[in-house]
Amino acid sequence: MKLSVWKMMGAVLTVIGAATMANGQPAPGGAPGPSGPTDVGVVEMALQDVPRLVTSPGRAVAFQEVEVRPRVGGVIQEILYAPDQPLEVGDPLFRIDDSSYVAAEASARADLAKAEANLPVAQSAYDRAVQLSGRGYTEAEVEAARASLPEAKATLDAAKAALELAQTELSWTTIKSPIAGRADVATVSVGDLVTAGQSDEMTTIVQSDPVYVDMMEASARILSVRKGISEGVLERNDVLEATLRLENGDVYRGTGQLVTTGTNVSTTTGTVTIRFQFDNPEHVIIPGMFVRGEIMIGTMQAYLVPQRAASRGNSGQLTAYVVDEDGTARQVTLEDEGSYENSWIVREGLNDGDLLIVDGLSSLRDGQAVTPVAATIDEDGVARDADASAAKD
């Protein structure tokens, strides 16, 4: 009885398999049956103005950075600032014991007073010697009086200069901020002895609003861009701007303005440093931070090929499929100029009106019969049926 049941099931499976193959469906076991043209999603190609963007790694650099060192020596009496608080130019940072400098200033002031008192005496002696020349004053005495007058004037000038230096050194005992910014933690404490021009800084002040971003761009790409501009392929923007993507993936709001392009190529990396300036009022960009910059160079006439529609082989060539005039898929080789959003920028390998296959590529072969179906590519790079998308809208 069991044997007859298995025979009946085998006969049924044989009939089903034959019917399936007759209808052009795959036979059991995965063997392909005869089929007609394959439906593929296509997008019509047309030249358009495409922004030429260059993405480069970069590093934030402080707008200004100063290492604070003493200009006179002495013992630290007071630290007058709080770390990481905003500072303006001239805000006090440290106070050095000024006792010796106060005394030096007083001594210089006394020397000046003495020189000022001696000058009229020397002037009077000279005037009297001139008036009485030959009448009690010899020629030698007149010459001596004449020489003492400029000496007295020089002594007065020297006393004035000494007083100015003493006053300046006294003012240096209060160390002030030379720039606006934020100061780091002090490396000295109250009671420490510092010396003029020492190698160790007392603190560092950084101004990071605005902030510089140095982007490293390959010299080969710079040559390519310049060639495109000279040949009229690329229309350069009058003002070069850049946007930033931070280390956490966020896009920094605001754009940077070009400050300068590098004049030298690094012998180790083969790159040129291009500097941009960004407003940084909230100090989101920290000096030393690594970022990725996107530079808007200009626009060019090109085709936008969705990245899902093209593949790059081992040789590095970009290939895609278009619908040929005879209704078959034809593989084409593309020359790309980088990417824009979710598409490759292509200048060679396509023509206006070409139907680029963007969907149904998984088992597509060169020369395979296809039926094109209009499709659209959404902002996420996903192909969708154009009629369905229109009906949904």
Tab-separated table of C-alpha atoms in Angstrom:
chain	number	residue	atom	x	y	z
A	1	MET	CA	0.000	0.000	0.000
A	2	LYS	CA	2.805	2.452	0.947
A	3	LEU	CA	4.653	1.721	-2.297
A	4	SER	CA	1.624	2.618	-4.425
A	5	VAL	CA	1.279	5.990	-2.615
A	6	TRP	CA	4.883	6.955	-3.369
A	7	LYS	CA	4.348	6.000	-7.055
A	8	MET	CA	1.290	8.239	-7.249
A	9	MET	CA	3.178	11.238	-5.697
A	10	GLY	CA	6.050	10.769	-8.158
A	11	ALA	CA	3.631	10.809	-11.098
A	12	VAL	CA	2.024	14.045	-9.830
A	13	LEU	CA	5.426	15.764	-9.433
A	14	THR	CA	6.390	14.707	-12.975
A	15	VAL	CA	3.225	16.244	-14.419
A	16	ILE	CA	3.711	19.502	-12.444
A	17	GLY	CA	7.332	19.778	-13.584
A	18	ALA	CA	6.383	19.279	-17.218
A	19	ALA	CA	3.642	21.904	-17.003
A	20	THR	CA	5.991	24.380	-15.348
A	21	MET	CA	8.645	23.987	-18.060
A	22	ALA	CA	5.991	24.367	-20.741
A	23	ASN	CA	4.971	27.718	-19.248
A	24	GLY	CA	8.541	29.018	-19.409
A	25	GLN	CA	9.123	28.871	-15.602
A	26	PRO	CA	12.255	27.442	-14.009
A	27	ALA	CA	12.147	23.685	-13.660
A	28	PRO	CA	12.686	22.006	-10.285
A	29	GLY	CA	16.336	21.955	-9.253
A	30	GLY	CA	16.977	25.574	-10.521
A	31	ALA	CA	17.447	24.775	-14.231
A	32	PRO	CA	16.381	27.878	-16.264
A	33	GLY	CA	13.600	27.526	-18.773
A	34	PRO	CA	12.965	29.589	-21.874
A	35	SER	CA	12.028	33.248	-21.092
A	36	GLY	CA	11.327	36.555	-22.879
A	37	PRO	CA	12.982	39.996	-22.422
A	38	THR	CA	13.808	41.001	-18.838
A	39	ASP	CA	12.178	44.096	-17.370
A	40	VAL	CA	14.819	46.657	-16.305
A	41	GLY	CA	14.472	50.083	-14.734
A	42	VAL	CA	16.072	52.838	-16.825
A	43	VAL	CA	16.862	56.536	-16.511
A	44	GLU	CA	17.362	58.740	-19.564
A	45	MET	CA	20.741	60.449	-19.616
A	46	ALA	CA	21.114	64.180	-20.316
A	47	LEU	CA	23.993	66.624	-19.897
A	48	GLN	CA	23.510	68.975	-16.966
A	49	ASP	CA	25.416	71.499	-14.848
A	50	VAL	CA	27.046	69.481	-12.093
A	51	PRO	CA	28.776	71.048	-9.090
A	52	ARG	CA	32.444	70.075	-8.964
A	53	LEU	CA	33.184	69.239	-5.345
A	54	VAL	CA	36.485	68.101	-3.901
A	55	THR	CA	36.575	66.305	-0.557
A	56	SER	CA	39.832	66.554	1.375
A	57	PRO	CA	41.059	65.730	4.875
A	58	GLY	CA	41.845	68.723	7.027
A	59	ARG	CA	42.981	69.865	10.448
A	60	ALA	CA	41.823	72.853	12.476
A	61	VAL	CA	44.469	75.459	13.311
A	62	ALA	CA	44.146	78.292	15.830
A	63	PHE	CA	43.669	81.757	14.347
A	64	GLN	CA	46.288	82.979	16.825
A	65	GLU	CA	48.269	81.118	19.476
A	66	VAL	CA	50.715	82.669	21.936
A	67	GLU	CA	53.014	81.088	24.494
A	68	VAL	CA	53.283	83.531	27.401
A	69	ARG	CA	56.753	84.023	28.924
A	70	PRO	CA	58.040	86.625	31.389
A	71	ARG	CA	60.055	89.607	30.149
A	72	VAL	CA	61.474	90.282	33.616
A	73	GLY	CA	62.495	87.955	36.402
A	74	GLY	CA	61.050	87.586	39.861
A	75	VAL	CA	58.750	85.635	42.142
A	76	ILE	CA	55.125	85.042	41.105
A	77	GLN	CA	52.884	86.895	43.552
A	78	GLU	CA	49.479	86.341	41.987
A	79	ILE	CA	47.712	84.507	39.146
A	80	LEU	CA	45.050	86.864	37.851
A	81	TYR	CA	43.042	84.784	35.347
A	82	ALA	CA	40.810	81.713	35.264
A	83	PRO	CA	41.625	78.994	32.692
A	84	ASP	CA	39.378	78.692	29.619
A	85	GLN	CA	37.673	82.024	30.288
A	86	PRO	CA	37.470	84.666	27.542
A	87	LEU	CA	40.304	87.186	27.590
A	88	GLU	CA	40.675	90.520	25.849
A	89	VAL	CA	43.895	92.196	24.780
A	90	GLY	CA	45.565	93.684	27.861
A	91	ASP	CA	43.801	91.559	30.491
A	92	PRO	CA	46.229	90.773	33.365
A	93	LEU	CA	47.449	87.202	33.716
A	94	PHE	CA	50.255	87.153	36.320
A	95	ARG	CA	51.819	89.572	38.804
A	96	ILE	CA	55.527	89.342	39.632
A	97	ASP	CA	57.047	90.821	42.820
A	98	ASP	CA	57.919	94.377	41.744
A	99	SER	CA	59.908	95.634	44.770
A	100	SER	CA	63.259	95.808	42.984
A	101	TYR	CA	61.686	97.370	39.895
A	102	VAL	CA	59.962	100.073	41.951
A	103	ALA	CA	63.344	100.921	43.495
A	104	ALA	CA	65.027	100.961	40.088
A	105	GLU	CA	62.349	103.312	38.786
A	106	ALA	CA	62.844	105.651	41.741
A	107	SER	CA	66.623	105.664	41.234
A	108	ALA	CA	66.222	106.444	37.534
A	109	ARG	CA	63.845	109.277	38.382
A	110	ALA	CA	66.399	110.749	40.767
A	111	ASP	CA	69.139	110.541	38.156
A	112	LEU	CA	66.872	112.390	35.740
A	113	ALA	CA	66.224	115.143	38.246
A	114	LYS	CA	69.977	115.513	38.791
A	115	ALA	CA	70.619	115.691	35.040
A	116	GLU	CA	67.863	118.248	34.591
A	117	ALA	CA	69.433	120.389	37.343
A	118	ASN	CA	72.953	120.151	35.855
A	119	LEU	CA	71.974	121.243	32.362
A	120	PRO	CA	71.184	124.918	33.212
A	121	VAL	CA	74.467	125.109	35.181
A	122	ALA	CA	76.437	123.871	32.181
A	123	GLN	CA	74.546	126.261	29.905
A	124	SER	CA	75.281	129.241	32.170
A	125	ALA	CA	78.962	128.331	32.407
A	126	TYR	CA	79.254	128.158	28.677
A	127	ASP	CA	77.445	131.471	28.137
A	128	ARG	CA	79.667	133.222	30.706
A	129	ALA	CA	82.821	131.770	29.202
A	130	VAL	CA	81.840	133.022	25.762
A	131	GLN	CA	81.043	136.510	27.055
A	132	LEU	CA	84.293	136.785	29.014
A	133	SER	CA	86.510	135.189	26.434
A	134	GLY	CA	89.802	137.099	26.434
A	135	ARG	CA	88.815	138.989	29.589
A	136	GLY	CA	89.664	136.499	32.273
A	137	TYR	CA	88.777	133.287	30.395
A	138	THR	CA	91.385	131.660	28.278
A	139	GLU	CA	90.583	129.917	25.033
A	140	ALA	CA	91.073	126.545	26.705
A	141	GLU	CA	88.525	127.395	29.408
A	142	VAL	CA	86.026	128.461	26.774
A	143	GLU	CA	86.506	125.196	24.905
A	144	ALA	CA	86.053	123.212	28.125
A	145	ALA	CA	82.790	125.014	28.852
A	146	ARG	CA	81.653	124.425	25.286
A	147	ALA	CA	82.358	120.680	25.641
A	148	SER	CA	80.603	120.350	28.995
A	149	LEU	CA	77.307	121.645	27.610
A	150	PRO	CA	76.566	118.786	25.137
A	151	GLU	CA	77.832	116.363	27.761
A	152	ALA	CA	75.208	117.647	30.175
A	153	LYS	CA	72.543	117.347	27.467
A	154	ALA	CA	73.625	113.759	26.740
A	155	THR	CA	73.490	112.941	30.447
A	156	LEU	CA	69.952	114.290	30.560
A	157	ASP	CA	68.899	112.198	27.524
A	158	ALA	CA	70.469	109.098	29.072
A	159	ALA	CA	68.611	109.712	32.333
A	160	LYS	CA	65.326	110.053	30.470
A	161	ALA	CA	65.962	106.772	28.621
A	162	ALA	CA	66.934	105.010	31.860
A	163	LEU	CA	63.711	106.182	33.490
A	164	GLU	CA	61.635	104.974	30.544
A	165	LEU	CA	63.332	101.556	30.714
A	166	ALA	CA	62.769	101.330	34.462
A	167	GLN	CA	59.112	102.250	34.034
A	168	THR	CA	58.736	99.706	31.231
A	169	GLU	CA	60.312	96.909	33.256
A	170	LEU	CA	58.080	97.835	36.178
A	171	SER	CA	55.022	97.519	33.904
A	172	TRP	CA	56.260	94.120	32.761
A	173	THR	CA	55.868	92.791	36.290
A	174	THR	CA	52.148	92.557	35.459
A	175	ILE	CA	52.010	90.103	32.556
A	176	LYS	CA	49.080	90.872	30.257
A	177	SER	CA	47.364	88.995	27.447
A	178	PRO	CA	48.751	90.037	24.045
A	179	ILE	CA	45.729	88.644	22.151
A	180	ALA	CA	42.040	87.949	22.670
A	181	GLY	CA	41.286	84.292	23.328
A	182	ARG	CA	41.259	81.650	26.037
A	183	ALA	CA	44.194	80.749	28.262
A	184	ASP	CA	45.275	77.274	29.277
A	185	VAL	CA	46.021	76.202	32.839
A	186	ALA	CA	49.067	78.003	34.270
A	187	THR	CA	52.272	75.986	34.393
A	188	VAL	CA	53.565	78.056	37.349
A	189	SER	CA	52.286	78.606	40.865
A	190	VAL	CA	52.399	81.489	43.320
A	191	GLY	CA	55.891	81.615	44.806
A	192	ASP	CA	57.654	80.219	41.739
A	193	LEU	CA	60.725	82.067	40.483
A	194	VAL	CA	60.684	83.001	36.806
A	195	THR	CA	63.403	84.549	34.662
A	196	ALA	CA	63.302	86.870	31.682
A	197	GLY	CA	63.063	85.018	28.369
A	198	GLN	CA	62.903	81.553	29.933
A	199	SER	CA	62.215	78.639	27.565
A	200	ASP	CA	59.227	77.289	29.528
A	201	GLU	CA	55.952	79.107	28.889
A	202	MET	CA	53.786	80.193	31.812
A	203	THR	CA	50.578	79.500	29.869
A	204	THR	CA	49.276	79.388	26.304
A	205	ILE	CA	46.539	81.603	24.879
A	206	VAL	CA	44.555	80.404	21.867
A	207	GLN	CA	42.177	82.418	19.702
A	208	SER	CA	39.816	80.038	17.877
A	209	ASP	CA	37.128	82.430	16.643
A	210	PRO	CA	37.597	82.649	13.751
A	211	VAL	CA	39.517	79.441	13.138
A	212	TYR	CA	41.656	78.184	10.268
A	213	VAL	CA	41.248	74.787	8.633
A	214	ASP	CA	44.171	73.469	6.602
A	215	MET	CA	43.038	70.986	3.955
A	216	MET	CA	45.467	68.637	2.256
A	217	GLU	CA	44.844	68.196	-1.460
A	218	ALA	CA	46.804	65.914	-3.802
A	219	SER	CA	48.904	67.828	-6.305
A	220	ALA	CA	47.703	65.496	-9.093
A	221	ARG	CA	44.099	66.538	-8.495
A	222	ILE	CA	45.073	70.211	-8.463
A	223	LEU	CA	46.693	69.734	-11.871
A	224	SER	CA	43.527	68.013	-13.120
A	225	VAL	CA	41.336	70.881	-11.918
A	226	ARG	CA	43.613	73.498	-13.490
A	227	LYS	CA	43.585	71.589	-16.752
A	228	GLY	CA	39.785	71.453	-16.718
A	229	ILE	CA	39.608	75.206	-16.154
A	230	SER	CA	42.129	75.981	-18.910
A	231	GLU	CA	40.286	73.744	-21.393
A	232	GLY	CA	36.934	75.327	-20.585
A	233	VAL	CA	35.497	72.073	-19.240
A	234	LEU	CA	35.209	73.420	-15.699
A	235	GLU	CA	33.772	76.838	-14.914
A	236	ARG	CA	35.423	78.012	-11.721
A	237	ASN	CA	33.526	79.899	-9.019
A	238	ASP	CA	34.618	83.473	-8.404
A	239	VAL	CA	34.790	82.770	-4.660
A	240	LEU	CA	35.973	79.396	-3.386
A	241	GLU	CA	34.037	78.188	-0.345
A	242	ALA	CA	34.223	75.048	1.757
A	243	THR	CA	31.998	73.108	4.142
A	244	LEU	CA	33.108	70.814	6.939
A	245	ARG	CA	32.133	67.429	8.304
A	246	LEU	CA	33.230	66.966	11.900
A	247	GLU	CA	34.699	63.860	13.507
A	248	ASN	CA	31.273	62.727	14.757
A	249	GLY	CA	29.799	62.945	11.256
A	250	ASP	CA	27.902	66.210	11.789
A	251	VAL	CA	28.044	68.853	9.078
A	252	TYR	CA	29.312	72.151	10.480
A	253	ARG	CA	26.922	74.994	9.784
A	254	GLY	CA	28.503	77.854	7.933
A	255	THR	CA	31.008	77.958	5.124
A	256	GLY	CA	34.673	78.839	5.065
A	257	GLN	CA	36.393	81.399	2.877
A	258	LEU	CA	39.658	80.708	1.076
A	259	VAL	CA	42.656	82.347	2.747
A	260	THR	CA	45.530	81.011	0.694
A	261	THR	CA	46.554	78.097	-1.468
A	262	GLY	CA	49.814	76.364	-0.708
A	263	THR	CA	52.934	77.177	-2.677
A	264	ASN	CA	54.816	73.935	-1.980
A	265	VAL	CA	54.096	70.241	-2.422
A	266	SER	CA	54.962	68.014	0.522
A	267	THR	CA	57.770	65.640	-0.435
A	268	THR	CA	56.377	62.950	1.883
A	269	THR	CA	52.627	63.073	1.120
A	270	GLY	CA	52.493	64.706	-2.310
A	271	THR	CA	49.838	67.133	-1.100
A	272	VAL	CA	49.358	70.889	-1.043
A	273	THR	CA	47.923	72.687	2.003
A	274	ILE	CA	44.918	74.921	1.282
A	275	ARG	CA	43.793	77.166	4.152
A	276	PHE	CA	40.184	78.258	4.774
A	277	GLN	CA	38.815	80.508	7.506
A	278	PHE	CA	35.601	79.654	9.387
A	279	ASP	CA	33.596	81.628	11.919
A	280	ASN	CA	33.605	79.678	15.176
A	281	PRO	CA	31.569	81.680	17.737
A	282	GLU	CA	30.563	78.629	19.772
A	283	HIS	CA	34.067	77.114	19.620
A	284	VAL	CA	32.741	73.867	18.157
A	285	ILE	CA	35.880	73.521	16.047
A	286	ILE	CA	38.834	72.945	18.360
A	287	PRO	CA	42.384	73.604	17.138
A	288	GLY	CA	44.041	70.298	16.292
A	289	MET	CA	40.734	68.611	15.431
A	290	PHE	CA	40.682	66.485	12.277
A	291	VAL	CA	37.816	67.188	9.860
A	292	ARG	CA	36.820	66.510	6.271
A	293	GLY	CA	36.344	69.490	4.021
A	294	GLU	CA	34.297	69.775	0.844
A	295	ILE	CA	35.448	72.502	-1.528
A	296	MET	CA	33.050	73.855	-4.125
A	297	ILE	CA	35.345	74.534	-7.094
A	298	GLY	CA	32.784	75.280	-9.819
A	299	THR	CA	30.420	73.583	-12.260
A	300	MET	CA	30.850	71.394	-15.321
A	301	GLN	CA	28.691	69.821	-18.023
A	302	ALA	CA	28.417	66.106	-17.292
A	303	TYR	CA	26.098	63.126	-16.775
A	304	LEU	CA	25.082	62.016	-13.303
A	305	VAL	CA	25.200	58.220	-13.120
A	306	PRO	CA	23.660	56.713	-9.960
A	307	GLN	CA	26.350	54.795	-8.117
A	308	ARG	CA	24.103	51.729	-7.877
A	309	ALA	CA	23.993	51.594	-11.689
A	310	ALA	CA	27.768	51.337	-12.208
A	311	SER	CA	30.518	49.088	-10.919
A	312	ARG	CA	34.275	49.353	-10.883
A	313	GLY	CA	36.309	46.371	-11.992
A	314	ASN	CA	39.739	45.194	-10.909
A	315	SER	CA	41.332	47.482	-13.495
A	316	GLY	CA	39.656	50.491	-11.922
A	317	GLN	CA	37.408	51.164	-14.919
A	318	LEU	CA	33.799	52.142	-14.267
A	319	THR	CA	31.237	50.159	-16.291
A	320	ALA	CA	27.458	50.332	-16.670
A	321	TYR	CA	24.679	49.029	-18.948
A	322	VAL	CA	22.533	50.964	-21.420
A	323	VAL	CA	19.663	49.793	-23.611
A	324	ASP	CA	20.862	49.394	-27.208
A	325	GLU	CA	18.749	50.237	-30.276
A	326	ASP	CA	17.960	46.540	-30.824
A	327	GLY	CA	16.470	46.220	-27.332
A	328	THR	CA	19.433	44.479	-25.741
A	329	ALA	CA	21.648	45.470	-22.830
A	330	ARG	CA	25.023	46.876	-23.864
A	331	GLN	CA	27.907	47.337	-21.442
A	332	VAL	CA	29.724	50.687	-21.671
A	333	THR	CA	32.938	51.961	-20.096
A	334	LEU	CA	32.706	55.325	-18.337
A	335	GLU	CA	35.284	57.988	-17.533
A	336	ASP	CA	34.338	59.581	-14.225
A	337	GLU	CA	35.410	62.875	-12.655
A	338	GLY	CA	34.633	61.965	-9.069
A	339	SER	CA	31.220	61.887	-7.437
A	340	TYR	CA	28.393	64.177	-6.437
A	341	GLU	CA	25.975	63.055	-3.715
A	342	ASN	CA	24.909	59.485	-4.755
A	343	SER	CA	26.086	59.709	-8.370
A	344	TRP	CA	29.249	59.445	-10.421
A	345	ILE	CA	30.172	62.486	-12.523
A	346	VAL	CA	30.684	61.128	-16.064
A	347	ARG	CA	31.870	63.073	-19.098
A	348	GLU	CA	32.764	60.251	-21.497
A	349	GLY	CA	31.070	56.961	-22.316
A	350	LEU	CA	27.462	58.202	-22.560
A	351	ASN	CA	25.362	60.262	-24.949
A	352	ASP	CA	22.246	62.365	-24.583
A	353	GLY	CA	19.161	60.160	-24.655
A	354	ASP	CA	20.929	56.952	-23.590
A	355	LEU	CA	18.723	54.754	-21.401
A	356	LEU	CA	20.908	53.852	-18.431
A	357	ILE	CA	19.868	50.656	-16.666
A	358	VAL	CA	19.574	51.334	-12.938
A	359	ASP	CA	17.490	48.368	-11.746
A	360	GLY	CA	17.520	44.660	-12.603
A	361	LEU	CA	21.301	44.454	-12.831
A	362	SER	CA	21.851	41.417	-10.625
A	363	SER	CA	21.880	38.814	-13.421
A	364	LEU	CA	22.129	41.077	-16.459
A	365	ARG	CA	24.505	40.077	-19.275
A	366	ASP	CA	25.865	41.976	-22.235
A	367	GLY	CA	23.550	41.416	-25.227
A	368	GLN	CA	20.612	40.163	-23.158
A	369	ALA	CA	17.145	41.183	-24.395
A	370	VAL	CA	15.507	43.704	-22.053
A	371	THR	CA	12.304	45.691	-21.742
A	372	PRO	CA	13.002	49.212	-20.415
A	373	VAL	CA	10.728	50.569	-17.678
A	374	ALA	CA	11.069	54.234	-16.674
A	375	ALA	CA	12.461	54.571	-13.154
A	376	THR	CA	13.537	57.314	-10.763
A	377	ILE	CA	16.293	57.453	-8.162
A	378	ASP	CA	15.326	58.854	-4.769
A	379	GLU	CA	17.609	60.834	-2.473
A	380	ASP	CA	18.797	57.619	-0.819
A	381	GLY	CA	19.935	56.200	-4.181
A	382	VAL	CA	17.090	53.664	-4.418
A	383	ALA	CA	15.513	52.986	-7.837
A	384	ARG	CA	11.717	53.248	-7.996
A	385	ASP	CA	9.162	52.799	-10.758
A	386	ALA	CA	8.495	56.233	-12.280
A	387	ASP	CA	4.744	55.593	-12.781
A	388	ALA	CA	4.366	54.371	-9.204
A	389	SER	CA	6.233	57.360	-7.857
A	390	ALA	CA	4.083	59.762	-9.897
A	391	ALA	CA	0.877	58.074	-8.724
A	392	LYS	CA	2.071	58.292	-5.119
A	393	ASP	CA	2.788	62.016	-5.491
